[in-house]
């Protein structure tokens, strides 16, 4: 019976969705942000090596949990590409954690680039504007709990990488961030064009409570795609601004 609640199908009338800006959403948001704050406090003095080791654990955990999500979708025959292919912008956190945790050289730098440039802002924005799972399921559903955990980890490890990785937030690091965005945007655009899906939300907005974004898409889909990708790149500016709250460590420390 418990699994019927935890893995309930979409649009099940017995289980109304959590929704956005509702009491369950605000409670889940508060708990997640509190856990992020506690985690940052305890890990605030980590060395680069300790952070790398923790990233390895996160990479394995989120991959397993993502596998459960994919299995859930196939179990209920939700097999269209958007339902199960992990190629949303936030999904890059999965690949970046493997690159940053297990990679060496250029591969590690690409992973760190996303951890620094995209992870903090994207994680926080989803927690505030949960446009996907919380719109379809109750807060106690596996996909909702996984989404809050996943984006909480994005925010936590994004902040840890901004402050504790030893990488400077300069044009070089931005280059790695931009590169990993481009690397994943290319297959996303191809899939969107061939299969008509909406990978990385580059084709159209999805449950975004900002009418102006929809207006841009209605005016020009190409303009919308370009602006959304530029918005992804602009996340780096937020990380750069946040980094000014604390003196930067040198890369060799």
PDB file of C-alpha atoms in Angstrom:
ATOM      1  CA  UNK A   1       0.000   0.000   0.000  1.00  0.00           C
ATOM      2  CA  UNK A   2       2.830   2.384   0.845  1.00  0.00           C
ATOM      3  CA  UNK A   3       4.355   1.841  -2.593  1.00  0.00           C
ATOM      4  CA  UNK A   4       1.017   2.814  -4.150  1.00  0.00           C
ATOM      5  CA  UNK A   5       1.495   6.272  -2.639  1.00  0.00           C
ATOM      6  CA  UNK A   6       5.245   6.484  -3.149  1.00  0.00           C
ATOM      7  CA  UNK A   7       5.133   5.421  -6.821  1.00  0.00           C
ATOM      8  CA  UNK A   8       1.611   6.470  -7.787  1.00  0.00           C
ATOM      9  CA  UNK A   9       1.015   7.022 -11.525  1.00  0.00           C
ATOM     10  CA  UNK A  10       0.543  10.463 -13.044  1.00  0.00           C
ATOM     11  CA  UNK A  11      -2.860  12.118 -12.952  1.00  0.00           C
ATOM     12  CA  UNK A  12      -4.116   9.806 -10.206  1.00  0.00           C
ATOM     13  CA  UNK A  13      -7.161  11.613  -8.781  1.00  0.00           C
ATOM     14  CA  UNK A  14      -6.637  10.032  -5.354  1.00  0.00           C
ATOM     15  CA  UNK A  15      -3.269  11.762  -5.084  1.00  0.00           C
ATOM     16  CA  UNK A  16      -3.571  15.490  -5.941  1.00  0.00           C
ATOM     17  CA  UNK A  17      -0.292  17.076  -7.051  1.00  0.00           C
ATOM     18  CA  UNK A  18       1.707  19.262  -4.702  1.00  0.00           C
ATOM     19  CA  UNK A  19       1.720  22.269  -7.029  1.00  0.00           C
ATOM     20  CA  UNK A  20       3.812  25.418  -6.902  1.00  0.00           C
ATOM     21  CA  UNK A  21       3.697  27.995  -4.078  1.00  0.00           C
ATOM     22  CA  UNK A  22       1.465  25.748  -1.988  1.00  0.00           C
ATOM     23  CA  UNK A  23       1.902  24.900   1.690  1.00  0.00           C
ATOM     24  CA  UNK A  24       3.518  21.489   0.935  1.00  0.00           C
ATOM     25  CA  UNK A  25       5.881  23.196  -1.506  1.00  0.00           C
ATOM     26  CA  UNK A  26       6.881  25.857   1.023  1.00  0.00           C
ATOM     27  CA  UNK A  27       7.423  23.253   3.750  1.00  0.00           C
ATOM     28  CA  UNK A  28       9.565  21.118   1.429  1.00  0.00           C
ATOM     29  CA  UNK A  29      11.471  24.223   0.318  1.00  0.00           C
ATOM     30  CA  UNK A  30      12.184  25.279   3.907  1.00  0.00           C
ATOM     31  CA  UNK A  31      13.367  21.796   4.902  1.00  0.00           C
ATOM     32  CA  UNK A  32      15.589  21.479   1.827  1.00  0.00           C
ATOM     33  CA  UNK A  33      17.187  24.908   2.293  1.00  0.00           C
ATOM     34  CA  UNK A  34      17.742  24.164   5.982  1.00  0.00           C
ATOM     35  CA  UNK A  35      19.516  20.913   5.111  1.00  0.00           C
ATOM     36  CA  UNK A  36      21.621  22.727   2.506  1.00  0.00           C
ATOM     37  CA  UNK A  37      22.630  25.292   5.137  1.00  0.00           C
ATOM     38  CA  UNK A  38      23.540  22.563   7.633  1.00  0.00           C
ATOM     39  CA  UNK A  39      25.504  20.667   4.987  1.00  0.00           C
ATOM     40  CA  UNK A  40      27.403  23.767   3.937  1.00  0.00           C
ATOM     41  CA  UNK A  41      28.230  24.544   7.581  1.00  0.00           C
ATOM     42  CA  UNK A  42      29.700  21.086   8.214  1.00  0.00           C
ATOM     43  CA  UNK A  43      31.565  20.913   4.886  1.00  0.00           C
ATOM     44  CA  UNK A  44      32.676  24.560   4.768  1.00  0.00           C
ATOM     45  CA  UNK A  45      36.296  23.725   5.599  1.00  0.00           C
ATOM     46  CA  UNK A  46      36.681  20.795   3.201  1.00  0.00           C
ATOM     47  CA  UNK A  47      39.850  20.558   1.181  1.00  0.00           C
ATOM     48  CA  UNK A  48      39.654  20.107  -2.585  1.00  0.00           C
ATOM     49  CA  UNK A  49      40.385  16.385  -2.184  1.00  0.00           C
ATOM     50  CA  UNK A  50      37.603  15.887   0.355  1.00  0.00           C
ATOM     51  CA  UNK A  51      35.188  17.754  -1.884  1.00  0.00           C
ATOM     52  CA  UNK A  52      36.203  15.572  -4.807  1.00  0.00           C
ATOM     53  CA  UNK A  53      35.589  12.423  -2.742  1.00  0.00           C
ATOM     54  CA  UNK A  54      32.164  13.644  -1.688  1.00  0.00           C
ATOM     55  CA  UNK A  55      31.381  14.403  -5.319  1.00  0.00           C
ATOM     56  CA  UNK A  56      32.143  10.778  -6.214  1.00  0.00           C
ATOM     57  CA  UNK A  57      29.558   9.625  -3.684  1.00  0.00           C
ATOM     58  CA  UNK A  58      26.997  12.112  -4.992  1.00  0.00           C
ATOM     59  CA  UNK A  59      27.628  10.971  -8.576  1.00  0.00           C
ATOM     60  CA  UNK A  60      26.852   7.362  -7.664  1.00  0.00           C
ATOM     61  CA  UNK A  61      23.821   8.230  -5.515  1.00  0.00           C
ATOM     62  CA  UNK A  62      22.106  10.518  -8.048  1.00  0.00           C
ATOM     63  CA  UNK A  63      22.791   8.042 -10.854  1.00  0.00           C
ATOM     64  CA  UNK A  64      21.110   5.236  -8.926  1.00  0.00           C
ATOM     65  CA  UNK A  65      18.172   7.450  -8.004  1.00  0.00           C
ATOM     66  CA  UNK A  66      17.878   8.618 -11.614  1.00  0.00           C
ATOM     67  CA  UNK A  67      17.825   4.980 -12.642  1.00  0.00           C
ATOM     68  CA  UNK A  68      14.874   4.406 -10.307  1.00  0.00           C
ATOM     69  CA  UNK A  69      13.138   7.398 -11.909  1.00  0.00           C
ATOM     70  CA  UNK A  70      13.688   5.941 -15.377  1.00  0.00           C
ATOM     71  CA  UNK A  71      12.426   2.565 -14.186  1.00  0.00           C
ATOM     72  CA  UNK A  72       9.293   4.208 -12.771  1.00  0.00           C
ATOM     73  CA  UNK A  73       8.544   5.875 -16.098  1.00  0.00           C
ATOM     74  CA  UNK A  74       8.964   2.679 -18.073  1.00  0.00           C
ATOM     75  CA  UNK A  75       6.872   0.730 -15.552  1.00  0.00           C
ATOM     76  CA  UNK A  76       3.923   3.016 -16.328  1.00  0.00           C
ATOM     77  CA  UNK A  77       4.739   3.191 -20.051  1.00  0.00           C
ATOM     78  CA  UNK A  78       5.853   6.823 -19.910  1.00  0.00           C
ATOM     79  CA  UNK A  79       8.378   6.143 -22.635  1.00  0.00           C
ATOM     80  CA  UNK A  80       8.421   9.375 -24.635  1.00  0.00           C
ATOM     81  CA  UNK A  81      11.918  10.923 -24.633  1.00  0.00           C
ATOM     82  CA  UNK A  82      11.150  13.866 -22.328  1.00  0.00           C
ATOM     83  CA  UNK A  83       9.886  11.492 -19.643  1.00  0.00           C
ATOM     84  CA  UNK A  84      13.050   9.486 -19.170  1.00  0.00           C
ATOM     85  CA  UNK A  85      16.110  10.791 -21.036  1.00  0.00           C
ATOM     86  CA  UNK A  86      18.149  12.793 -18.461  1.00  0.00           C
ATOM     87  CA  UNK A  87      18.853  15.809 -20.665  1.00  0.00           C
ATOM     88  CA  UNK A  88      17.240  18.722 -18.866  1.00  0.00           C
ATOM     89  CA  UNK A  89      19.621  21.529 -17.955  1.00  0.00           C
ATOM     90  CA  UNK A  90      19.676  20.403 -14.333  1.00  0.00           C
ATOM     91  CA  UNK A  91      20.442  16.843 -15.482  1.00  0.00           C
ATOM     92  CA  UNK A  92      23.908  18.063 -16.403  1.00  0.00           C
ATOM     93  CA  UNK A  93      24.599  17.875 -12.670  1.00  0.00           C
ATOM     94  CA  UNK A  94      24.664  14.081 -12.989  1.00  0.00           C
ATOM     95  CA  UNK A  95      27.324  14.107 -15.699  1.00  0.00           C
ATOM     96  CA  UNK A  96      29.249  16.964 -14.094  1.00  0.00           C
ATOM     97  CA  UNK A  97      29.456  15.106 -10.788  1.00  0.00           C
ATOM     98  CA  UNK A  98      31.034  12.119 -12.545  1.00  0.00           C
ATOM     99  CA  UNK A  99      33.444  14.369 -14.427  1.00  0.00           C
ATOM    100  CA  UNK A 100      34.369  16.452 -11.380  1.00  0.00           C
ATOM    101  CA  UNK A 101      34.553  13.456  -9.037  1.00  0.00           C
ATOM    102  CA  UNK A 102      36.237  10.817 -11.186  1.00  0.00           C
ATOM    103  CA  UNK A 103      37.661  12.804 -14.089  1.00  0.00           C
ATOM    104  CA  UNK A 104      41.173  14.058 -14.659  1.00  0.00           C
ATOM    105  CA  UNK A 105      42.510  16.982 -16.650  1.00  0.00           C
ATOM    106  CA  UNK A 106      40.086  18.549 -19.109  1.00  0.00           C
ATOM    107  CA  UNK A 107      37.258  16.212 -18.072  1.00  0.00           C
ATOM    108  CA  UNK A 108      37.509  17.233 -14.436  1.00  0.00           C
ATOM    109  CA  UNK A 109      37.629  20.905 -15.438  1.00  0.00           C
ATOM    110  CA  UNK A 110      34.475  20.540 -17.530  1.00  0.00           C
ATOM    111  CA  UNK A 111      32.666  18.982 -14.566  1.00  0.00           C
ATOM    112  CA  UNK A 112      33.911  21.632 -12.172  1.00  0.00           C
ATOM    113  CA  UNK A 113      32.875  24.289 -14.688  1.00  0.00           C
ATOM    114  CA  UNK A 114      29.243  23.216 -14.420  1.00  0.00           C
ATOM    115  CA  UNK A 115      29.419  22.711 -10.671  1.00  0.00           C
ATOM    116  CA  UNK A 116      30.568  26.305 -10.308  1.00  0.00           C
ATOM    117  CA  UNK A 117      28.730  27.998 -13.135  1.00  0.00           C
ATOM    118  CA  UNK A 118      25.338  26.322 -13.379  1.00  0.00           C
ATOM    119  CA  UNK A 119      24.692  24.171 -10.342  1.00  0.00           C
ATOM    120  CA  UNK A 120      24.027  26.807  -7.634  1.00  0.00           C
ATOM    121  CA  UNK A 121      21.593  28.972  -9.606  1.00  0.00           C
ATOM    122  CA  UNK A 122      19.785  26.140 -11.384  1.00  0.00           C
ATOM    123  CA  UNK A 123      19.372  24.209  -8.150  1.00  0.00           C
ATOM    124  CA  UNK A 124      17.945  27.164  -6.260  1.00  0.00           C
ATOM    125  CA  UNK A 125      15.643  28.233  -9.098  1.00  0.00           C
ATOM    126  CA  UNK A 126      14.074  24.785  -9.308  1.00  0.00           C
ATOM    127  CA  UNK A 127      13.499  24.656  -5.570  1.00  0.00           C
ATOM    128  CA  UNK A 128      11.641  27.973  -5.835  1.00  0.00           C
ATOM    129  CA  UNK A 129       9.934  27.209  -9.153  1.00  0.00           C
ATOM    130  CA  UNK A 130       9.424  23.404  -9.268  1.00  0.00           C
ATOM    131  CA  UNK A 131       7.907  23.263 -12.734  1.00  0.00           C
ATOM    132  CA  UNK A 132       8.052  19.502 -13.301  1.00  0.00           C
ATOM    133  CA  UNK A 133       7.469  16.726 -10.753  1.00  0.00           C
ATOM    134  CA  UNK A 134       5.673  18.791  -8.103  1.00  0.00           C
ATOM    135  CA  UNK A 135       3.118  19.800 -10.717  1.00  0.00           C
ATOM    136  CA  UNK A 136       2.217  16.167 -11.373  1.00  0.00           C
ATOM    137  CA  UNK A 137       2.578  14.352  -8.051  1.00  0.00           C
ATOM    138  CA  UNK A 138       1.976  14.804  -4.293  1.00  0.00           C
ATOM    139  CA  UNK A 139       4.961  15.935  -2.264  1.00  0.00           C
ATOM    140  CA  UNK A 140       5.453  12.470  -0.728  1.00  0.00           C
ATOM    141  CA  UNK A 141       5.819  10.884  -4.175  1.00  0.00           C
ATOM    142  CA  UNK A 142       9.225   9.449  -5.047  1.00  0.00           C
ATOM    143  CA  UNK A 143       9.724  11.860  -7.953  1.00  0.00           C
ATOM    144  CA  UNK A 144       8.969  14.907  -5.791  1.00  0.00           C
ATOM    145  CA  UNK A 145      11.249  13.828  -2.965  1.00  0.00           C
ATOM    146  CA  UNK A 146      13.958  12.941  -5.467  1.00  0.00           C
ATOM    147  CA  UNK A 147      13.599  16.316  -7.182  1.00  0.00           C
ATOM    148  CA  UNK A 148      13.960  18.228  -3.922  1.00  0.00           C
ATOM    149  CA  UNK A 149      16.965  16.114  -2.893  1.00  0.00           C
ATOM    150  CA  UNK A 150      18.565  16.378  -6.339  1.00  0.00           C
ATOM    151  CA  UNK A 151      18.268  20.147  -6.585  1.00  0.00           C
ATOM    152  CA  UNK A 152      19.227  20.576  -2.953  1.00  0.00           C
ATOM    153  CA  UNK A 153      22.450  18.711  -3.746  1.00  0.00           C
ATOM    154  CA  UNK A 154      22.932  20.921  -6.793  1.00  0.00           C
ATOM    155  CA  UNK A 155      22.700  24.014  -4.601  1.00  0.00           C
ATOM    156  CA  UNK A 156      24.885  22.602  -1.824  1.00  0.00           C
ATOM    157  CA  UNK A 157      27.669  21.291  -4.019  1.00  0.00           C
ATOM    158  CA  UNK A 158      27.466  24.305  -6.289  1.00  0.00           C
ATOM    159  CA  UNK A 159      28.170  26.559  -3.315  1.00  0.00           C
ATOM    160  CA  UNK A 160      30.916  24.255  -2.063  1.00  0.00           C
ATOM    161  CA  UNK A 161      32.598  24.337  -5.452  1.00  0.00           C
ATOM    162  CA  UNK A 162      32.310  28.118  -5.652  1.00  0.00           C
ATOM    163  CA  UNK A 163      33.985  28.540  -2.279  1.00  0.00           C
ATOM    164  CA  UNK A 164      36.081  25.405  -1.699  1.00  0.00           C
ATOM    165  CA  UNK A 165      37.213  23.983  -5.053  1.00  0.00           C
ATOM    166  CA  UNK A 166      40.107  26.415  -5.362  1.00  0.00           C
ATOM    167  CA  UNK A 167      39.108  27.335  -8.904  1.00  0.00           C
ATOM    168  CA  UNK A 168      38.949  31.023  -9.710  1.00  0.00           C
ATOM    169  CA  UNK A 169      35.746  32.278 -11.274  1.00  0.00           C
ATOM    170  CA  UNK A 170      37.453  33.794 -14.272  1.00  0.00           C
ATOM    171  CA  UNK A 171      37.125  33.607 -18.058  1.00  0.00           C
ATOM    172  CA  UNK A 172      38.988  30.304 -18.152  1.00  0.00           C
ATOM    173  CA  UNK A 173      36.555  28.600 -15.804  1.00  0.00           C
ATOM    174  CA  UNK A 174      33.673  30.225 -17.661  1.00  0.00           C
ATOM    175  CA  UNK A 175      35.079  28.692 -20.841  1.00  0.00           C
ATOM    176  CA  UNK A 176      34.813  25.215 -19.338  1.00  0.00           C
ATOM    177  CA  UNK A 177      31.267  25.959 -18.176  1.00  0.00           C
ATOM    178  CA  UNK A 178      30.239  27.261 -21.596  1.00  0.00           C
ATOM    179  CA  UNK A 179      31.875  24.234 -23.240  1.00  0.00           C
ATOM    180  CA  UNK A 180      29.928  21.668 -21.216  1.00  0.00           C
ATOM    181  CA  UNK A 181      26.701  23.583 -21.901  1.00  0.00           C
ATOM    182  CA  UNK A 182      27.399  23.489 -25.635  1.00  0.00           C
ATOM    183  CA  UNK A 183      28.412  19.817 -25.541  1.00  0.00           C
ATOM    184  CA  UNK A 184      25.012  18.842 -24.122  1.00  0.00           C
ATOM    185  CA  UNK A 185      22.976  21.459 -25.972  1.00  0.00           C
ATOM    186  CA  UNK A 186      23.973  19.991 -29.350  1.00  0.00           C
ATOM    187  CA  UNK A 187      22.358  16.546 -28.809  1.00  0.00           C
ATOM    188  CA  UNK A 188      19.432  18.268 -27.075  1.00  0.00           C
ATOM    189  CA  UNK A 189      18.774  20.410 -30.146  1.00  0.00           C
ATOM    190  CA  UNK A 190      19.136  17.403 -32.443  1.00  0.00           C
ATOM    191  CA  UNK A 191      16.645  15.351 -30.410  1.00  0.00           C
ATOM    192  CA  UNK A 192      14.272  18.306 -30.247  1.00  0.00           C
ATOM    193  CA  UNK A 193      14.395  18.710 -34.017  1.00  0.00           C
ATOM    194  CA  UNK A 194      14.158  15.034 -34.908  1.00  0.00           C
ATOM    195  CA  UNK A 195      11.769  13.758 -32.236  1.00  0.00           C
ATOM    196  CA  UNK A 196       9.901  16.965 -31.386  1.00  0.00           C
ATOM    197  CA  UNK A 197      10.833  16.726 -27.715  1.00  0.00           C
ATOM    198  CA  UNK A 198      11.926  19.529 -25.387  1.00  0.00           C
ATOM    199  CA  UNK A 199      15.359  18.627 -24.065  1.00  0.00           C
ATOM    200  CA  UNK A 200      16.917  21.310 -21.851  1.00  0.00           C
ATOM    201  CA  UNK A 201      13.662  23.247 -22.430  1.00  0.00           C
ATOM    202  CA  UNK A 202      15.321  24.688 -25.528  1.00  0.00           C
ATOM    203  CA  UNK A 203      12.256  24.138 -27.712  1.00  0.00           C
ATOM    204  CA  UNK A 204       9.532  25.689 -25.572  1.00  0.00           C
ATOM    205  CA  UNK A 205       8.832  26.768 -21.973  1.00  0.00           C
ATOM    206  CA  UNK A 206       7.289  24.227 -19.619  1.00  0.00           C
ATOM    207  CA  UNK A 207       5.051  25.316 -16.729  1.00  0.00           C
ATOM    208  CA  UNK A 208       7.037  28.539 -16.360  1.00  0.00           C
ATOM    209  CA  UNK A 209       4.952  31.070 -14.379  1.00  0.00           C
ATOM    210  CA  UNK A 210       6.362  34.024 -16.334  1.00  0.00           C
ATOM    211  CA  UNK A 211       4.135  35.105 -19.198  1.00  0.00           C
ATOM    212  CA  UNK A 212       6.881  37.099 -20.912  1.00  0.00           C
ATOM    213  CA  UNK A 213       8.864  33.929 -21.642  1.00  0.00           C
ATOM    214  CA  UNK A 214       5.850  32.416 -23.367  1.00  0.00           C
ATOM    215  CA  UNK A 215       5.409  35.614 -25.360  1.00  0.00           C
ATOM    216  CA  UNK A 216       8.986  35.394 -26.616  1.00  0.00           C
ATOM    217  CA  UNK A 217       8.423  31.788 -27.704  1.00  0.00           C
ATOM    218  CA  UNK A 218       5.203  32.719 -29.502  1.00  0.00           C
ATOM    219  CA  UNK A 219       7.007  35.528 -31.309  1.00  0.00           C
ATOM    220  CA  UNK A 220      10.003  33.426 -32.393  1.00  0.00           C
ATOM    221  CA  UNK A 221      10.992  29.910 -31.353  1.00  0.00           C
ATOM    222  CA  UNK A 222      14.555  30.526 -32.551  1.00  0.00           C
ATOM    223  CA  UNK A 223      14.811  33.692 -30.461  1.00  0.00           C
ATOM    224  CA  UNK A 224      13.426  31.814 -27.465  1.00  0.00           C
ATOM    225  CA  UNK A 225      16.026  29.043 -27.880  1.00  0.00           C
ATOM    226  CA  UNK A 226      18.887  31.523 -28.155  1.00  0.00           C
ATOM    227  CA  UNK A 227      17.748  33.516 -25.111  1.00  0.00           C
ATOM    228  CA  UNK A 228      17.253  30.413 -22.975  1.00  0.00           C
ATOM    229  CA  UNK A 229      20.753  29.193 -23.805  1.00  0.00           C
ATOM    230  CA  UNK A 230      22.167  32.646 -23.019  1.00  0.00           C
ATOM    231  CA  UNK A 231      20.261  32.535 -19.718  1.00  0.00           C
ATOM    232  CA  UNK A 232      22.009  29.253 -18.923  1.00  0.00           C
ATOM    233  CA  UNK A 233      25.354  30.890 -19.594  1.00  0.00           C
ATOM    234  CA  UNK A 234      24.343  33.897 -17.475  1.00  0.00           C
ATOM    235  CA  UNK A 235      24.060  31.607 -14.433  1.00  0.00           C
ATOM    236  CA  UNK A 236      27.831  31.942 -14.243  1.00  0.00           C
ATOM    237  CA  UNK A 237      27.448  35.643 -13.429  1.00  0.00           C
ATOM    238  CA  UNK A 238      25.360  34.730 -10.396  1.00  0.00           C
ATOM    239  CA  UNK A 239      28.071  32.358  -9.167  1.00  0.00           C
ATOM    240  CA  UNK A 240      30.681  35.038  -9.762  1.00  0.00           C
ATOM    241  CA  UNK A 241      28.668  37.504  -7.699  1.00  0.00           C
ATOM    242  CA  UNK A 242      28.155  34.997  -4.884  1.00  0.00           C
ATOM    243  CA  UNK A 243      31.877  34.226  -4.849  1.00  0.00           C
ATOM    244  CA  UNK A 244      32.576  37.844  -3.904  1.00  0.00           C
ATOM    245  CA  UNK A 245      30.994  37.185  -0.522  1.00  0.00           C
ATOM    246  CA  UNK A 246      34.173  35.421   0.520  1.00  0.00           C
ATOM    247  CA  UNK A 247      37.824  35.900  -0.504  1.00  0.00           C
ATOM    248  CA  UNK A 248      38.880  33.475  -3.225  1.00  0.00           C
ATOM    249  CA  UNK A 249      41.481  30.824  -2.534  1.00  0.00           C
ATOM    250  CA  UNK A 250      44.227  30.419  -5.065  1.00  0.00           C
ATOM    251  CA  UNK A 251      44.063  27.406  -7.324  1.00  0.00           C
ATOM    252  CA  UNK A 252      47.231  25.974  -5.845  1.00  0.00           C
ATOM    253  CA  UNK A 253      46.105  26.000  -2.232  1.00  0.00           C
TER     254      UNK A 253
END
